[in-house]
Short mmCIF file of C-alpha atoms in Angstrom, two decimals:
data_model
loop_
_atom_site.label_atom_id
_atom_site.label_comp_id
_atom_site.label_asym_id
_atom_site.label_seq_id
_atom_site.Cartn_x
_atom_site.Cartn_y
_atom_site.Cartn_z
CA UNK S 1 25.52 0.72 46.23
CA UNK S 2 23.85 -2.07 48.38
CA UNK S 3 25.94 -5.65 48.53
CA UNK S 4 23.48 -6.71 50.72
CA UNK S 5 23.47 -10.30 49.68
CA UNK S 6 20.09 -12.13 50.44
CA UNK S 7 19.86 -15.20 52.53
CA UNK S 8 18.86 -18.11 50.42
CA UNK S 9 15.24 -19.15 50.84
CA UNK S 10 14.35 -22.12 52.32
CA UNK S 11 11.10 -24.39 52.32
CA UNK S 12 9.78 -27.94 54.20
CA UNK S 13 7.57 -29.72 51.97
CA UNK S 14 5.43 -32.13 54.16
CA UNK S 15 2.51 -33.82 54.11
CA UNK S 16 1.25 -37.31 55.27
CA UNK S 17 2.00 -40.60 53.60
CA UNK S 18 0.55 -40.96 50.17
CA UNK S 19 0.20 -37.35 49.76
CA UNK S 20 1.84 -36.77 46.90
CA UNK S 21 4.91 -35.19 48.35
CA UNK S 22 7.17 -36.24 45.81
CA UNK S 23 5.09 -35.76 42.72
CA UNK S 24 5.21 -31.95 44.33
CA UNK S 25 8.72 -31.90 44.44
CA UNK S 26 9.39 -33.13 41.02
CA UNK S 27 7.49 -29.90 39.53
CA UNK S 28 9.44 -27.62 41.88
CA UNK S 29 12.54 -29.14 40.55
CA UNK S 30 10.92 -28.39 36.64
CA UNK S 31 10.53 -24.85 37.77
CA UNK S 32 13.85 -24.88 39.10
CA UNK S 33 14.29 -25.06 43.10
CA UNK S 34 16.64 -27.58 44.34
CA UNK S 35 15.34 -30.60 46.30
CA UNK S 36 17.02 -31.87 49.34
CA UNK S 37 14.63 -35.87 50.37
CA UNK S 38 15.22 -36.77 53.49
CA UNK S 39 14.13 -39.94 52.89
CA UNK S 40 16.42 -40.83 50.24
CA UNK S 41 19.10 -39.08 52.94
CA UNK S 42 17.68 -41.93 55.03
CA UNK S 43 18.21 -44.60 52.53
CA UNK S 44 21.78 -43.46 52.15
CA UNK S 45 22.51 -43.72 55.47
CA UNK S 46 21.13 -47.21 56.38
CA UNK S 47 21.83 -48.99 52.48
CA UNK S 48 24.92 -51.99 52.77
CA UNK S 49 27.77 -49.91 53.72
CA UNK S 50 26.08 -46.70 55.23
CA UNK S 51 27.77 -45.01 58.00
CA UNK S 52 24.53 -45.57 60.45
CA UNK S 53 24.73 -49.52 59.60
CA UNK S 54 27.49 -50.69 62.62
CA UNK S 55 25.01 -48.83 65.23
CA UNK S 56 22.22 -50.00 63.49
CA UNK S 57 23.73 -53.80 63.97
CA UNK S 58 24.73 -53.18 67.58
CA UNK S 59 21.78 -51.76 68.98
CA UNK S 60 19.36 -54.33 66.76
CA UNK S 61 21.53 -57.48 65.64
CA UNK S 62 22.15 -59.14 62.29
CA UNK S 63 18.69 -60.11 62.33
CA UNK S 64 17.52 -57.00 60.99
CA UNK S 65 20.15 -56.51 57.96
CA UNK S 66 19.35 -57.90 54.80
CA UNK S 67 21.89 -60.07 52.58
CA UNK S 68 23.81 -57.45 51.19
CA UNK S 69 23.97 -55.24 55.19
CA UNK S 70 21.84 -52.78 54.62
CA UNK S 71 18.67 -52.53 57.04
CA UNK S 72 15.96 -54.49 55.94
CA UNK S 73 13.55 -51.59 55.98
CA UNK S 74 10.24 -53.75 55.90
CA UNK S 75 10.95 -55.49 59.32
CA UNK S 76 12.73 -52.41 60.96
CA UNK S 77 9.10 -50.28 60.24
CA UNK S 78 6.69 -53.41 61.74
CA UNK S 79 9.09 -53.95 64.65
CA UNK S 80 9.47 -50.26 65.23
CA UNK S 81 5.44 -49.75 65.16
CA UNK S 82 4.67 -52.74 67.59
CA UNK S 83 7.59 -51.40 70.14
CA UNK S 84 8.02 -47.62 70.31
CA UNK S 85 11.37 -47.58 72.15
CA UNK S 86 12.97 -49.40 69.51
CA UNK S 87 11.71 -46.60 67.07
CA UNK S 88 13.58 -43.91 69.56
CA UNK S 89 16.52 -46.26 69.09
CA UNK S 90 16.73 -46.29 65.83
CA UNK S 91 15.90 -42.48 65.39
CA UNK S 92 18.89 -41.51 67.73
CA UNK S 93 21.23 -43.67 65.79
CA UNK S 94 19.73 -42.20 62.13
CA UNK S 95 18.99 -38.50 63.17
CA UNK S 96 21.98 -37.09 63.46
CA UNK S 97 23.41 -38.82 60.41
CA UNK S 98 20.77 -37.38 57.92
CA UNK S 99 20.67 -34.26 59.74
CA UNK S 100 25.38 -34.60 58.95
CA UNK S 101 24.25 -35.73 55.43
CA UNK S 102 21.54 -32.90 54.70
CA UNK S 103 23.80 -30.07 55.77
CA UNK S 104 26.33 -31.80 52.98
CA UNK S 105 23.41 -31.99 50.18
CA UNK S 106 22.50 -28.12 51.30
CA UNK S 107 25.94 -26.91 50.54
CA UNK S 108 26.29 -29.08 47.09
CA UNK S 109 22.81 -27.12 46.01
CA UNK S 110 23.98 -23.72 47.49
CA UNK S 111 26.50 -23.87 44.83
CA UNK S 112 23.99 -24.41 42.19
CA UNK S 113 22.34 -20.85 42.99
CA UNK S 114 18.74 -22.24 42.93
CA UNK S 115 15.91 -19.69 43.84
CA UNK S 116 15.27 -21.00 46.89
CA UNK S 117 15.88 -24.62 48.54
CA UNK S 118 13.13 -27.51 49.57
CA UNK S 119 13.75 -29.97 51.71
CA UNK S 120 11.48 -32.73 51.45
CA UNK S 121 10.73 -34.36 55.35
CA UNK S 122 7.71 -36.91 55.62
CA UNK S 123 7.60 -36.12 59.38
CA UNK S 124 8.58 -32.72 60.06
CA UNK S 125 6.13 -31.42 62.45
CA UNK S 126 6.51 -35.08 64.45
CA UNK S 127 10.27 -34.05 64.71
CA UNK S 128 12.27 -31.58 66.92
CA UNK S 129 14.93 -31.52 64.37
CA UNK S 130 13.55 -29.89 61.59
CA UNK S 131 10.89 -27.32 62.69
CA UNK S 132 11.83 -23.78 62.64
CA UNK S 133 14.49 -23.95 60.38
CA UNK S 134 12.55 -22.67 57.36
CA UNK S 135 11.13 -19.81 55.95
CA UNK S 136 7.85 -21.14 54.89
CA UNK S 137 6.09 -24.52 55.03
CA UNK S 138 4.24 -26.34 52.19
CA UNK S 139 1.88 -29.31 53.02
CA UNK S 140 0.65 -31.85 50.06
CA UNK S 141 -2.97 -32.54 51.44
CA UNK S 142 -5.77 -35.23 50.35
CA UNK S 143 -8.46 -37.10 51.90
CA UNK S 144 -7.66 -40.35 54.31
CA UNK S 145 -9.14 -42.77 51.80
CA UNK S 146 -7.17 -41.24 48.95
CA UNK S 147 -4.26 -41.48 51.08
CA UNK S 148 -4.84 -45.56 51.94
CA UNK S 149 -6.14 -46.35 48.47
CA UNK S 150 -2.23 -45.08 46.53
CA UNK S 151 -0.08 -46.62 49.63
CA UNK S 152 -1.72 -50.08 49.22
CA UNK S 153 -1.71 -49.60 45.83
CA UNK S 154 1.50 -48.43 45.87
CA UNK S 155 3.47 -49.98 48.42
CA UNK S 156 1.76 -53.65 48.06
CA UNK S 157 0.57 -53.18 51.93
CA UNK S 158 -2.40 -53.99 53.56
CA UNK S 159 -4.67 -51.27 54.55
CA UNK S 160 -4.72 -52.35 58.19
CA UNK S 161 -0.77 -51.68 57.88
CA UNK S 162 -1.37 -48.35 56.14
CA UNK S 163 -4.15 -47.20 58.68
CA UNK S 164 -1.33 -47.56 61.06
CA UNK S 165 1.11 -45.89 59.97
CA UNK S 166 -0.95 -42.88 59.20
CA UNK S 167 -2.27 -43.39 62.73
CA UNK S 168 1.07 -42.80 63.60
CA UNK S 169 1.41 -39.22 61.82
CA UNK S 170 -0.03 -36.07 62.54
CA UNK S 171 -3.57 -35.37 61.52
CA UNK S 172 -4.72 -33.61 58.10
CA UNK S 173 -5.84 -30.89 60.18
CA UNK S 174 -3.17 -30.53 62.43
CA UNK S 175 -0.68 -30.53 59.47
CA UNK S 176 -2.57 -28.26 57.10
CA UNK S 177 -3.48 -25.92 60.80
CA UNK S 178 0.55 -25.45 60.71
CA UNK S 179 1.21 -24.85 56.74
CA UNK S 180 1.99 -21.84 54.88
CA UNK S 181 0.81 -23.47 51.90
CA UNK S 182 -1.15 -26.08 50.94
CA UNK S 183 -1.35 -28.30 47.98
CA UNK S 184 -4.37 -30.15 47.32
CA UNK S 185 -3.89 -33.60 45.98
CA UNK S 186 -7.66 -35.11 45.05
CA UNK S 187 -8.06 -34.13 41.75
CA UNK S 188 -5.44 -34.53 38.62
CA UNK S 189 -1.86 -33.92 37.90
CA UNK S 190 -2.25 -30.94 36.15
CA UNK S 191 -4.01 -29.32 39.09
CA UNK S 192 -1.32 -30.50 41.27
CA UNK S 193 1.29 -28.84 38.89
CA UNK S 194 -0.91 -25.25 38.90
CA UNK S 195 -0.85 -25.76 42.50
CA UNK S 196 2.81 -25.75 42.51
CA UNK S 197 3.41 -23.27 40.12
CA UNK S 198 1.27 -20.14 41.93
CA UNK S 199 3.50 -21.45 45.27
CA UNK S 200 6.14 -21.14 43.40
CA UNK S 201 5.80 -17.55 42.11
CA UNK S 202 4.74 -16.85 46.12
CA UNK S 203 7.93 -17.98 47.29
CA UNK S 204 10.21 -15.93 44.72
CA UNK S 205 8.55 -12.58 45.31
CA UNK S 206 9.70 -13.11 49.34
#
């Protein structure tokens, strides 16, 4: 008899801003998986009361909190883009903490016996923290002007603002060069969703 137990399973889902990274994740959930966002990891972190807020306040001042102490995300991201150091600031202070706070979320979903984990990081090829921790990689692809036309939409931004932040990010083909899957994201929901679905039944016959 073989009590082999096998290592559970798990996947970065990428893909550049406006992608449709989380409209991705939301199927996987339907089908099952369990989704760990580092963004909303990142939210935790930095909302009024976070653990990364006192750092945050040192290193930056009060001038970048909003009302209630948490970071006032909207000047942190054009101050951060106009002076890179701050950026590395800020990421040394946040980093670890999500990083703390993921490995807290991964053991909460362990316990849910999922099929296999996602975790959900906007920049994981642009960070040393995340790469080659994961069994396979799934990037949400579309084309540049898709991408600007559902962030401005989106996000209320202006597209010079957008075409920065993707300038910013790793290329299309850079990202989609270093995917094990990729999900295109021009056409409709449903093809999205039949996208997701043949991934899915790739990933459980690992």
């Amino acid at each position: 008899m073989n009590d082999t137990v096998k290592p559970m399973t798990t996947i970065g889902l990428t893909g550049g801003i406006g992608s449709g990274k989380s409209l991705a994740a939301k199927e996987f959930i339907r089908l099952g998986a369990q989704v760990i966002d580092s963004d909303a990891l990142a939210h935790q972190v930095t909302s009024a009361g976070g653990v990364a807020m006192p750092a945050i306040e040192e290193a930056f001042g009060k001038e970048f909190l909003m009302e209630d102490g948490s970071l006032n995300r909207e000047k942190m991201r054009e101050y951060a883009f106009n002076h890179r150091p701050a950026l590395t600031i800020l990421e040394s202070i946040t980093h670890p903490l999500i990083k703390e706070a993921s490995h807290a979320a991964l053991e909460a979903a362990l316990k849910k016996n999922p099929p296999y984990i996602i975790f959900m990081i906007p920049l994981l090829f642009e960070s040393n923290n995340w790469e080659g921790r994961f069994d396979k990689i799934i990037v949400t692809d579309c084309s540049v002007e898709t991408q600007v036309q559902r962030v401005v939409l989106r996000n209320k931004l202006p597209r010079e603002q957008v075409e920065k932040i993707m300038a910013a990010q790793m290329s299309r083909e850079e990202r989609v060069k270093n995917a094990d899957f990729v999900i295109n994201n021009d056409g409709l929901l449903i093809d999205l969703n039949l996208q997701v679905m043949d991934i899915h039944q790739k990933i459980i016959a690992l």
